[in-house]
Amino acid sequence: MKLVAVTSCPTGIAHTYMAAEALESVARKKGINIKVETQGSIGVENQLTEGDIEDAHVVIIAAGTNISKERFSEKTVLEIPITEAIKDPEGIIEKAINLEPKIKKLNKEAEEINKKEISVSTGPYKHLMTGVSFMLPLVVAGGLIIALSFIFGIDAFQQEGTLAAALMQIGGGAAFTLMVPVLAGYIAYSIAERPGLAPGLIGGMLATVIGAGFLGGIIAGFVAGYTVSYLNKVIKLPKAMEGLKPVLILPLLSTLTVGLLMTYVIGLPLKSIMDGLTSWLQRLSGTNAMLFGGILGSMMAFDMGGPINKAAYTFAIGLGSSNIFQPQAVVMAAGMTPPLGLALATVLFKKKFTKDEIETGKAAWIMGMSFITEGVIPFAVADPLRVVPSIVMGSAVTGALSMMFDVTLRAPHGGVFILPIPNAVGNLGGYLISIIIGTIITALLVGFFKKKAV
Amino acid sequence: MEIKDILKPSLMILDLKANNKASVVEELIKPLVVEGIVKEEKVFLKVVMDREEQSTTGIGMGIAIPHGKSSMVTTPSIVFGKSKTGIEYEALDGKPSHIFFLIAVPEDSKEEHLKVLSQLSRKLMNSEIRAKLLNATTAEDVINSFD
């Protein structure tokens, strides 16, 4: 049995280490293998590796401060006040041993590869993704609630005082208005931490008000974040006044910078780009629309959850914030067909896959239906030159068809499980046809290219 | 650098007079002020007491380790204090505290100092070392407890 723990306390001078020692010595006595990471004044020591966490039965977090739990999302976590670890280490170890470990969900391999990709992403890409991940719940909640208001008729919300009007107010009035500010706010937060949030939110709000949309929001977020971290570096205050920096000086100066830049310099050009993009997309029809859908769709499949996939996805939900919902339909459908196509291929062409792959194919059905593009990664890793072109073609066809049928999707998340929500999808029949055809094309191409499994 | 290097006889009070939490912290800070290690007594006292507000540093087993990080501190230091009668220090186990380590750290401390402090904290979890400290009557005894 192996346990891992993290200890951390407010000043990081004493408790962090005492708790670590207490847990280690009890574990030693009981013959249990434990590794304790200390997050104290010296910084992180004895850092837990991915392997440590993977092998651990349970994770113990003994902290008097906030520590990030993202690393442990796959684990059962026992969270306790740090003083408990000092007072009663025996009881805690006992409790940890008796907890049920979490069983790893879905397809292990795919998730690991996916995780690696996230951990290597740094710099602007990481900041953008942080913003997008905080914005996404607003998109989903807002989009679906607006869809619900359409149950009462497409114009029902115009009648004041009705439930339809209330739903529109919640989804459109509140959730959608917050989207771009939250995107900008959390881009800045990712760059400059807490002091970045205020100027980022404000810059994003200005982008919304001006009409600069998600492009304005992204730029506002980056300007805010980098401005704050620059100011934080250059402004030196006497010790006595240092407390003023995070609450007064940084927010004031950075908000002024971002606000004035948005209002007088970059806001209007961005608005015209955004307006141009919007009207171009609205006028898109026929071949051009299909070409657009094909490109966006192939981007979703090309790196299966990597930067190009996320760029296409971000672009689509950004346009959702400007009330253009076709691209959202394209990206979700095109993100579903790669795992679905491979799953179908494992059924149609059993001889071309190993036993393990056929098993993985079963999980790929579920991942595909849930819009987890990463479900295709185990297949792509095993045979990239044959699998990647096939899924790119399949997704391109799906994207093109989705545009041709003029499908709209109000919340690009949840896969097939959001399809039954009334009005979430415009032209549901067309959408299903697009996804099914893309899946079949992917499967046939894979079957055609792939050699017999040995 | 070892724990011994940071324990100084001039920073030890082998017979604490105080009888409550606030006054024992004040008493422990005094030698730091005399030695010129703490510049502003009041400010540092507040830092330490604020830390206590967050959660008590009376870790039980007769031991308390009040501590503070402040720009008012010039060098990382430890004041050792011992109370015969024991002092009510809101300890985790509810019992009076006899052994005190007041840890004072400057805002920008060197890593080696912090390492020593983390070693000290770890050693205090060892019951043998605690027993030696409780029986210590001279500065030398205190220092030798960590051997």
Coordinates of C-alpha atoms in Angstrom, one line a residue:
Chain A
M1 CA 0.0 0.0 0.0
K2 CA 1.3 3.4 -0.9
L3 CA 0.1 6.8 0.2
V4 CA 1.0 10.3 -0.9
A5 CA 0.4 13.5 1.0
V6 CA 0.9 17.2 0.7
T7 CA 1.4 19.5 3.7
S8 CA 1.2 23.3 3.6
C9 CA 0.6 26.0 6.2
P10 CA 0.1 29.8 6.1
T11 CA 3.7 31.0 6.9
G12 CA 5.3 27.7 5.8
I13 CA 7.8 27.8 8.6
A14 CA 6.8 25.1 11.1
H15 CA 3.5 23.2 10.7
T16 CA 4.3 22.1 7.1
Y17 CA 7.3 20.2 8.3
M18 CA 5.9 18.9 11.6
A19 CA 2.8 17.5 9.8
A20 CA 5.1 15.9 7.2
E21 CA 7.2 14.3 9.9
A22 CA 4.2 13.2 11.9
L23 CA 2.7 11.4 8.9
E24 CA 6.0 9.9 7.9
S25 CA 6.8 8.5 11.3
V26 CA 3.4 6.9 11.8
A27 CA 3.6 5.4 8.3
R28 CA 7.1 4.0 9.1
K29 CA 5.8 2.4 12.2
K30 CA 2.9 0.8 10.4
G31 CA 5.1 -0.3 7.5
I32 CA 3.3 1.8 5.0
N33 CA 5.1 3.5 2.2
I34 CA 4.3 7.2 2.2
K35 CA 5.7 10.2 0.3
V36 CA 5.0 13.6 1.6
E37 CA 5.4 16.8 -0.5
T38 CA 6.0 19.9 1.6
Q39 CA 4.9 23.3 0.3
G40 CA 6.6 25.6 2.8
S41 CA 8.7 28.7 2.9
I42 CA 11.5 26.9 1.1
G43 CA 9.1 26.2 -1.8
V44 CA 8.0 22.7 -2.9
E45 CA 10.2 19.9 -1.6
N46 CA 10.0 16.2 -2.2
Q47 CA 7.6 16.9 -5.1
L48 CA 5.2 14.2 -6.0
T49 CA 5.7 12.9 -9.5
E50 CA 2.9 11.8 -11.8
G51 CA 3.9 8.2 -11.1
D52 CA 3.7 8.7 -7.3
I53 CA 0.2 10.0 -7.6
E54 CA -0.8 7.3 -10.0
D55 CA 0.4 4.6 -7.7
A56 CA -1.1 6.0 -4.5
H57 CA -4.0 4.5 -2.8
V58 CA -5.3 7.8 -1.5
V59 CA -4.0 11.4 -1.4
I60 CA -3.9 13.1 1.9
I61 CA -3.9 16.9 1.8
A62 CA -3.1 18.6 5.1
A63 CA -3.2 22.3 4.5
G64 CA -4.0 25.5 6.2
T65 CA -3.9 27.3 2.8
N66 CA -5.4 26.7 -0.6
I67 CA -3.4 24.2 -2.6
S68 CA -4.2 23.2 -6.1
K69 CA -5.9 19.9 -6.4
E70 CA -6.0 19.6 -10.1
R71 CA -3.2 16.9 -10.0
F72 CA -5.4 14.7 -7.9
S73 CA -8.6 14.8 -9.9
E74 CA -8.3 11.1 -10.6
K75 CA -7.8 10.2 -6.9
T76 CA -9.7 9.9 -3.7
V77 CA -8.5 12.8 -1.6
L78 CA -8.6 13.0 2.1
E79 CA -8.5 16.7 3.1
I80 CA -7.8 17.7 6.6
P81 CA -6.7 20.8 8.6
I82 CA -3.0 20.7 9.0
T83 CA -3.3 20.7 12.8
E84 CA -5.1 17.4 12.6
A85 CA -2.1 15.8 11.0
I86 CA 0.1 16.9 13.9
K87 CA -2.5 16.0 16.6
D88 CA -3.7 12.7 15.3
P89 CA -1.4 11.3 12.5
E90 CA -2.4 7.8 13.4
G91 CA -6.1 8.4 13.0
I92 CA -5.5 10.1 9.6
I93 CA -3.3 7.3 8.2
E94 CA -5.9 4.8 9.4
K95 CA -8.7 6.7 7.7
A96 CA -6.7 7.0 4.5
I97 CA -6.1 3.3 4.4
N98 CA -9.7 2.5 4.8
L99 CA -10.9 4.9 2.0
E100 CA -11.9 3.4 -1.3
P101 CA -9.5 4.5 -4.1
K102 CA -11.1 5.9 -7.2
I103 CA -11.2 3.6 -10.2
K104 CA -9.7 5.2 -13.2
K105 CA -12.4 6.2 -15.6
L106 CA -12.7 5.5 -19.3
N107 CA -9.7 4.9 -21.4
K108 CA -6.5 5.1 -19.4
E109 CA -4.1 5.5 -22.2
A110 CA -6.0 8.3 -23.9
E111 CA -6.2 10.3 -20.7
E112 CA -2.6 10.0 -20.0
I113 CA -1.6 11.3 -23.4
N114 CA -4.0 14.0 -23.0
K115 CA -2.7 14.9 -19.6
K116 CA 0.9 15.1 -20.9
E117 CA -0.2 17.5 -23.6
I118 CA -1.8 19.7 -21.0
S119 CA 1.2 19.7 -18.8
V120 CA 3.6 20.7 -21.6
S121 CA 1.4 23.6 -22.7
T122 CA 2.8 26.8 -21.4
G123 CA 2.9 30.5 -22.3
P124 CA 0.2 32.3 -24.2
Y125 CA -1.5 29.0 -25.2
K126 CA -1.9 28.0 -21.6
H127 CA -3.3 31.4 -20.7
L128 CA -5.8 31.3 -23.5
M129 CA -6.9 27.8 -22.5
T130 CA -7.4 28.9 -18.9
G131 CA -9.6 31.7 -20.1
V132 CA -11.6 29.3 -22.3
S133 CA -12.0 26.7 -19.6
F134 CA -13.5 29.3 -17.2
M135 CA -15.7 30.7 -20.0
L136 CA -17.1 27.3 -21.1
P137 CA -19.6 26.7 -18.3
L138 CA -21.1 30.1 -19.0
V139 CA -21.5 29.2 -22.7
V140 CA -23.1 25.9 -21.9
A141 CA -25.4 27.1 -19.2
G142 CA -26.3 30.3 -21.0
G143 CA -26.8 28.6 -24.4
L144 CA -29.0 25.8 -23.1
I145 CA -31.2 28.2 -21.0
I146 CA -31.7 30.4 -24.1
A147 CA -32.7 27.2 -25.9
L148 CA -35.2 26.4 -23.2
S149 CA -36.9 29.8 -23.6
F150 CA -37.5 28.8 -27.2
I151 CA -39.8 26.0 -26.1
F152 CA -42.5 28.7 -25.7
G153 CA -42.0 29.8 -29.2
I154 CA -39.0 31.5 -30.8
D155 CA -40.3 35.1 -30.0
A156 CA -42.0 34.2 -26.7
F157 CA -39.3 36.0 -24.7
Q158 CA -40.4 39.3 -26.0
Q159 CA -43.5 39.2 -23.8
E160 CA -42.4 40.8 -20.6
G161 CA -43.1 38.9 -17.4
T162 CA -43.3 35.5 -18.9
L163 CA -41.1 32.5 -18.0
A164 CA -39.6 32.7 -21.5
A165 CA -38.6 36.2 -20.9
A166 CA -37.0 35.3 -17.6
L167 CA -35.1 32.4 -19.2
M168 CA -33.8 34.7 -21.9
Q169 CA -32.8 37.2 -19.2
I170 CA -30.8 34.5 -17.4
G171 CA -29.2 33.0 -20.4
G172 CA -28.8 35.9 -22.8
G173 CA -28.9 38.9 -20.4
A174 CA -26.6 37.5 -17.7
A175 CA -24.7 34.4 -18.8
F176 CA -23.8 35.6 -22.3
T177 CA -22.9 39.1 -21.1
L178 CA -20.4 37.6 -18.7
M179 CA -18.8 35.3 -21.3
V180 CA -16.2 37.7 -22.8
P181 CA -15.4 39.4 -19.5
V182 CA -14.7 36.0 -17.8
L183 CA -12.6 34.9 -20.8
A184 CA -10.5 38.1 -20.6
G185 CA -10.4 38.0 -16.8
Y186 CA -9.1 34.5 -16.5
I187 CA -6.6 35.0 -19.3
A188 CA -5.2 37.8 -17.3
Y189 CA -5.5 35.8 -14.1
S190 CA -3.5 33.0 -15.7
I191 CA -0.7 35.4 -16.6
A192 CA -0.6 37.6 -13.5
E193 CA -2.6 35.7 -10.9
R194 CA -5.0 37.5 -8.6
P195 CA -4.1 41.1 -9.4
G196 CA -4.7 40.3 -13.1
L197 CA -8.4 39.4 -12.6
A198 CA -9.9 42.9 -12.1
P199 CA -8.3 44.6 -15.2
G200 CA -9.0 41.5 -17.3
L201 CA -12.7 41.4 -16.3
I202 CA -13.0 45.1 -16.9
G203 CA -11.2 45.0 -20.3
G204 CA -13.4 42.1 -21.3
M205 CA -16.6 44.0 -20.3
L206 CA -15.4 46.9 -22.4
A207 CA -14.9 44.6 -25.4
T208 CA -18.5 43.4 -25.0
V209 CA -19.8 46.9 -24.7
I210 CA -17.8 48.2 -27.7
G211 CA -18.8 45.2 -29.7
A212 CA -15.3 43.9 -30.1
G213 CA -16.5 40.4 -29.1
F214 CA -14.3 37.5 -28.2
L215 CA -11.3 38.8 -30.2
G216 CA -11.4 42.0 -28.2
G217 CA -11.8 39.9 -25.0
I218 CA -8.7 37.8 -25.8
I219 CA -6.6 40.9 -26.5
A220 CA -7.9 42.7 -23.4
G221 CA -7.0 39.7 -21.3
F222 CA -3.5 39.4 -22.6
V223 CA -2.9 43.2 -22.3
A224 CA -4.3 43.2 -18.8
G225 CA -2.2 40.2 -17.7
Y226 CA 1.1 41.4 -19.1
T227 CA 0.5 44.9 -17.9
V228 CA -0.1 43.8 -14.4
S229 CA 2.9 41.5 -14.3
Y230 CA 5.1 44.3 -15.8
L231 CA 3.9 46.9 -13.3
N232 CA 4.3 44.4 -10.5
K233 CA 8.0 44.0 -11.5
V234 CA 8.8 47.7 -12.0
I235 CA 6.9 49.4 -9.2
K236 CA 9.0 49.3 -6.0
L237 CA 7.4 50.8 -2.9
P238 CA 8.7 51.4 0.6
K239 CA 8.0 48.5 2.9
A240 CA 5.3 50.4 4.8
M241 CA 3.3 51.0 1.7
E242 CA 3.7 47.6 0.1
G243 CA 0.2 46.6 1.2
L244 CA -1.2 49.2 -1.1
K245 CA 0.2 47.6 -4.2
P246 CA -2.1 44.7 -4.8
V247 CA -5.3 46.4 -3.8
L248 CA -4.8 50.0 -5.0
I249 CA -1.9 50.6 -7.3
L250 CA -1.9 47.6 -9.5
P251 CA -5.6 47.4 -10.2
L252 CA -5.9 51.2 -10.7
L253 CA -3.0 51.6 -13.1
S254 CA -3.5 48.4 -15.1
T255 CA -7.3 49.0 -15.4
L256 CA -6.6 52.5 -16.7
T257 CA -4.1 51.2 -19.2
V258 CA -6.3 48.4 -20.4
G259 CA -9.5 50.5 -20.3
L260 CA -8.0 53.5 -22.2
L261 CA -6.3 51.2 -24.8
M262 CA -9.6 49.4 -25.4
T263 CA -11.6 52.6 -25.7
Y264 CA -9.3 54.7 -27.8
V265 CA -6.8 52.4 -29.6
I266 CA -7.7 48.8 -30.1
G267 CA -11.4 48.6 -29.5
L268 CA -12.6 50.1 -32.8
P269 CA -10.3 48.2 -35.1
L270 CA -11.2 45.0 -33.3
K271 CA -14.9 45.8 -33.6
S272 CA -14.6 46.2 -37.3
I273 CA -12.7 43.0 -37.7
M274 CA -15.4 41.3 -35.6
D275 CA -18.2 42.8 -37.6
G276 CA -16.5 41.8 -40.8
L277 CA -16.1 38.3 -39.6
T278 CA -19.6 38.1 -38.4
S279 CA -21.2 39.4 -41.6
W280 CA -18.9 37.2 -43.7
L281 CA -20.0 34.1 -41.7
Q282 CA -23.7 35.2 -42.0
R283 CA -23.4 35.5 -45.7
L284 CA -21.5 32.3 -46.1
S285 CA -23.5 29.8 -48.2
G286 CA -23.2 26.9 -50.6
T287 CA -19.6 25.9 -51.4
N288 CA -18.0 28.5 -49.3
A289 CA -19.9 27.5 -46.2
M290 CA -19.0 23.8 -46.8
L291 CA -15.3 24.8 -47.3
F292 CA -15.4 26.7 -44.1
G293 CA -17.0 23.8 -42.3
G294 CA -14.5 21.4 -43.8
I295 CA -11.5 23.4 -42.6
L296 CA -12.9 23.9 -39.1
G297 CA -13.8 20.2 -38.9
S298 CA -10.4 19.0 -40.1
M299 CA -8.7 21.2 -37.5
M300 CA -10.7 19.4 -34.8
A301 CA -9.4 16.0 -35.9
F302 CA -5.9 17.0 -36.9
D303 CA -4.3 16.9 -33.4
M304 CA -7.1 15.3 -31.4
G305 CA -7.4 17.7 -28.5
G306 CA -4.1 19.5 -29.1
P307 CA -3.5 23.2 -29.8
I308 CA -5.0 23.2 -33.3
N309 CA -8.2 21.4 -32.1
K310 CA -8.5 23.9 -29.2
A311 CA -7.9 26.8 -31.6
A312 CA -10.8 25.7 -33.8
Y313 CA -12.9 25.1 -30.7
T314 CA -12.1 28.5 -29.2
F315 CA -12.9 30.2 -32.4
A316 CA -16.3 28.5 -32.6
I317 CA -17.4 29.3 -29.0
G318 CA -16.1 32.8 -29.5
L319 CA -18.4 33.3 -32.4
G320 CA -21.2 31.8 -30.2
S321 CA -20.8 34.8 -28.0
S322 CA -21.7 36.9 -31.1
N323 CA -24.8 34.8 -31.6
I324 CA -23.4 32.8 -34.6
F325 CA -24.1 29.2 -33.7
Q326 CA -23.1 27.2 -36.9
P327 CA -19.4 26.9 -36.0
Q328 CA -20.3 25.4 -32.6
A329 CA -22.2 22.7 -34.4
V330 CA -19.3 22.0 -36.7
V331 CA -16.7 21.7 -34.0
M332 CA -18.7 19.3 -31.8
A333 CA -19.7 17.0 -34.7
A334 CA -16.2 17.0 -36.1
G335 CA -14.8 16.3 -32.6
M336 CA -17.1 13.3 -32.2
T337 CA -16.5 11.5 -35.4
P338 CA -12.9 10.5 -34.9
P339 CA -13.5 8.2 -31.9
L340 CA -16.9 7.1 -33.3
G341 CA -15.3 6.3 -36.7
L342 CA -12.5 4.2 -35.1
A343 CA -15.1 2.5 -32.9
L344 CA -17.1 1.6 -35.9
A345 CA -13.9 0.4 -37.7
T346 CA -13.1 -2.0 -34.9
V347 CA -16.5 -3.6 -35.5
L348 CA -16.4 -3.7 -39.3
F349 CA -12.7 -4.6 -39.8
K350 CA -12.0 -6.9 -36.8
K351 CA -8.9 -8.4 -38.5
K352 CA -7.1 -5.1 -38.8
F353 CA -7.1 -4.4 -35.0
T354 CA -5.4 -6.1 -32.1
K355 CA -7.5 -7.5 -29.3
D356 CA -6.6 -4.6 -27.1
E357 CA -7.6 -2.2 -29.8
I358 CA -11.0 -3.8 -30.2
E359 CA -11.5 -3.4 -26.4
T360 CA -10.4 0.2 -26.7
G361 CA -12.9 0.6 -29.5
K362 CA -15.8 -0.1 -27.0
A363 CA -14.7 2.8 -24.9
A364 CA -14.3 4.9 -28.0
W365 CA -18.0 4.7 -28.7
I366 CA -18.7 6.3 -25.3
M367 CA -16.0 8.9 -25.7
G368 CA -17.2 9.8 -29.2
M369 CA -20.7 10.2 -28.1
S370 CA -19.6 12.3 -25.2
F371 CA -17.5 14.5 -27.5
I372 CA -14.1 13.5 -26.1
T373 CA -12.0 13.6 -29.2
E374 CA -9.0 12.3 -27.2
G375 CA -10.7 8.8 -27.3
V376 CA -9.1 8.3 -30.7
I377 CA -5.5 8.9 -29.4
P378 CA -4.6 5.3 -28.6
F379 CA -5.4 4.4 -32.2
A380 CA -3.6 7.4 -33.7
V381 CA -0.5 6.7 -31.6
A382 CA -0.3 3.2 -32.8
D383 CA -0.6 4.0 -36.4
P384 CA -0.5 7.7 -37.0
L385 CA 0.1 7.8 -40.8
R386 CA -3.0 5.8 -41.6
V387 CA -5.3 6.9 -38.8
V388 CA -4.8 10.7 -38.8
P389 CA -5.6 11.3 -42.5
S390 CA -8.7 9.2 -42.1
I391 CA -10.1 11.0 -39.2
V392 CA -9.2 14.4 -40.7
M393 CA -11.2 13.5 -43.8
G394 CA -14.1 12.2 -41.8
S395 CA -14.3 15.3 -39.7
A396 CA -13.9 17.6 -42.7
V397 CA -16.9 15.9 -44.4
T398 CA -18.9 16.1 -41.2
G399 CA -18.1 19.8 -40.8
A400 CA -19.0 20.6 -44.4
L401 CA -22.3 18.7 -44.1
S402 CA -23.1 20.4 -40.9
M403 CA -22.6 23.8 -42.6
M404 CA -24.6 22.7 -45.6
F405 CA -27.5 21.7 -43.5
D406 CA -27.2 25.1 -41.7
V407 CA -27.1 23.3 -38.3
T408 CA -26.8 25.5 -35.3
L409 CA -25.8 24.4 -31.8
R410 CA -26.2 26.6 -28.8
A411 CA -23.8 24.8 -26.4
P412 CA -20.8 23.0 -27.9
H413 CA -20.5 20.5 -25.1
G414 CA -21.9 17.2 -23.9
G415 CA -22.0 15.3 -27.2
V416 CA -25.2 13.4 -27.9
F417 CA -26.5 14.0 -24.4
I418 CA -27.4 17.6 -25.2
L419 CA -29.2 16.7 -28.4
P420 CA -32.6 15.9 -26.7
I421 CA -32.7 19.3 -25.0
P422 CA -35.4 21.2 -26.9
N423 CA -34.0 23.8 -29.3
A424 CA -30.4 23.2 -28.4
V425 CA -29.8 22.1 -32.0
G426 CA -31.3 23.8 -35.0
N427 CA -31.9 21.1 -37.7
L428 CA -31.4 18.0 -35.6
G429 CA -32.0 15.6 -38.5
G430 CA -29.3 17.3 -40.6
Y431 CA -27.0 17.2 -37.6
L432 CA -27.4 13.4 -37.0
I433 CA -26.9 12.8 -40.7
S434 CA -23.7 14.8 -40.7
I435 CA -22.3 12.9 -37.7
I436 CA -23.3 9.5 -39.1
I437 CA -21.9 10.1 -42.5
G438 CA -18.6 11.4 -41.0
T439 CA -18.4 8.4 -38.8
I440 CA -18.9 6.0 -41.7
I441 CA -16.4 7.7 -43.9
T442 CA -13.8 7.7 -41.1
A443 CA -14.4 4.0 -40.5
L444 CA -14.2 3.1 -44.2
L445 CA -11.0 5.0 -44.8
V446 CA -9.4 3.4 -41.7
G447 CA -10.4 0.0 -43.0
F448 CA -9.0 0.8 -46.4
F449 CA -5.6 2.1 -45.3
K450 CA -4.9 -0.1 -42.4
K451 CA -3.0 -3.3 -42.7
K452 CA -3.9 -6.6 -41.1
A453 CA -3.0 -6.6 -37.4
V454 CA -0.3 -9.1 -36.4
Chain B
M1 CA 24.5 24.8 9.0
E2 CA 22.8 22.9 11.8
I3 CA 20.2 23.5 14.5
K4 CA 23.0 24.1 17.0
D5 CA 24.3 27.0 15.0
I6 CA 21.1 28.8 15.4
L7 CA 20.4 28.1 19.1
K8 CA 22.2 30.8 21.2
P9 CA 22.4 31.0 25.0
S10 CA 21.7 34.7 24.8
L11 CA 18.3 33.8 23.2
M12 CA 17.2 31.3 25.9
I13 CA 14.9 31.9 28.8
L14 CA 15.0 28.8 31.0
D15 CA 12.5 30.1 33.5
L16 CA 9.6 31.9 31.9
K17 CA 7.7 34.2 34.1
A18 CA 4.6 34.7 31.9
N19 CA 1.4 32.9 32.7
N20 CA -0.7 33.5 29.6
K21 CA -0.5 33.3 25.8
A22 CA -0.1 37.0 25.1
S23 CA 2.5 37.7 27.8
V24 CA 4.6 34.7 27.0
V25 CA 5.0 35.8 23.4
E26 CA 6.0 39.2 24.6
E27 CA 8.5 37.7 27.0
L28 CA 10.0 35.6 24.2
I29 CA 10.4 38.6 21.9
K30 CA 12.3 40.6 24.5
P31 CA 15.7 39.0 24.0
L32 CA 15.4 39.5 20.2
V33 CA 14.9 43.3 20.9
V34 CA 17.8 43.4 23.3
E35 CA 20.1 41.7 20.7
G36 CA 18.9 44.0 18.0
I37 CA 17.5 41.2 15.9
V38 CA 13.9 42.6 16.0
K39 CA 13.7 46.3 15.1
E40 CA 10.1 47.1 16.0
E41 CA 8.8 45.1 19.0
K42 CA 5.2 46.0 18.6
V43 CA 5.0 45.3 14.9
F44 CA 6.6 41.9 15.2
L45 CA 4.4 41.0 18.2
K46 CA 1.4 41.7 16.0
V47 CA 2.7 39.5 13.2
V48 CA 3.2 36.6 15.6
M49 CA -0.2 37.1 17.2
D50 CA -1.9 37.3 13.8
R51 CA -0.4 34.0 13.0
E52 CA -1.9 32.6 16.2
E53 CA -5.3 33.9 15.2
Q54 CA -5.2 31.8 12.0
S55 CA -4.6 28.7 14.0
T56 CA -2.8 28.1 17.3
T57 CA 0.9 27.1 17.2
G58 CA 0.5 25.2 20.4
I59 CA 1.0 21.8 18.8
G60 CA 0.3 19.8 22.0
M61 CA 2.7 17.5 23.8
G62 CA 3.8 20.5 25.8
I63 CA 5.2 22.3 22.9
A64 CA 4.4 25.6 21.2
I65 CA 6.2 27.2 18.3
P66 CA 5.0 30.8 17.8
H67 CA 6.5 32.2 14.7
G68 CA 6.5 35.2 12.4
K69 CA 7.9 36.4 9.1
S70 CA 8.5 40.1 9.0
S71 CA 10.7 42.8 7.5
M72 CA 11.3 43.9 11.1
V73 CA 13.6 40.9 11.6
T74 CA 17.2 41.2 10.6
T75 CA 18.5 37.6 11.0
P76 CA 16.6 34.3 11.2
S77 CA 16.6 33.4 14.9
I78 CA 15.1 31.1 17.5
V79 CA 14.3 32.0 21.1
F80 CA 14.0 29.0 23.4
G81 CA 11.8 29.3 26.4
K82 CA 10.8 26.9 29.2
S83 CA 8.0 27.3 31.7
K84 CA 8.1 25.1 34.8
T85 CA 4.4 25.5 35.6
G86 CA 3.2 25.4 32.1
I87 CA 1.2 28.0 30.2
E88 CA -2.3 27.7 28.8
Y89 CA -1.5 28.2 25.0
E90 CA -4.7 27.0 23.4
A91 CA -2.8 23.8 22.6
L92 CA -4.3 21.2 20.2
D93 CA -4.4 18.7 23.0
G94 CA -5.8 21.3 25.5
K95 CA -2.8 20.8 27.9
P96 CA -0.5 23.5 29.1
S97 CA 2.7 24.2 27.1
H98 CA 6.1 24.0 28.7
I99 CA 8.5 24.3 25.8
F100 CA 8.5 27.3 23.5
F101 CA 10.4 28.0 20.3
L102 CA 9.8 31.5 19.0
I103 CA 10.9 31.5 15.4
A104 CA 11.6 34.9 13.8
V105 CA 12.3 35.1 10.1
P106 CA 13.1 38.1 7.9
E107 CA 10.9 38.7 4.8
D108 CA 13.7 37.6 2.4
S109 CA 15.4 34.7 4.2
K110 CA 18.1 32.5 2.8
E111 CA 17.2 29.0 2.0
E112 CA 19.7 27.4 4.3
H113 CA 18.2 29.2 7.3
L114 CA 14.7 28.1 6.3
K115 CA 16.0 24.5 5.9
V116 CA 17.4 24.6 9.5
L117 CA 14.0 25.7 10.8
S118 CA 12.2 23.0 8.9
Q119 CA 14.6 20.5 10.4
L120 CA 13.9 21.9 13.9
S121 CA 10.2 21.5 13.3
R122 CA 10.6 17.9 12.2
K123 CA 12.8 17.1 15.2
L124 CA 10.2 18.4 17.6
M125 CA 7.9 15.6 16.5
N126 CA 10.4 13.1 18.0
S127 CA 9.4 12.1 21.5
E128 CA 12.9 11.5 22.7
I129 CA 14.0 14.9 21.8
R130 CA 11.0 16.4 23.5
A131 CA 11.8 14.5 26.7
K132 CA 15.3 15.8 26.7
L133 CA 14.1 19.3 26.2
L134 CA 11.7 19.0 29.1
N135 CA 14.5 17.9 31.4
A136 CA 17.0 20.5 30.2
T137 CA 18.2 22.9 32.9
T138 CA 21.0 24.7 31.2
A139 CA 21.6 26.2 27.7
E140 CA 24.0 23.4 27.0
D141 CA 21.3 20.8 27.8
V142 CA 19.0 22.5 25.3
I143 CA 21.6 22.5 22.5
N144 CA 22.6 18.9 23.2
S145 CA 19.0 17.7 23.1
F146 CA 19.2 17.9 19.3
D147 CA 22.2 15.6 19.0

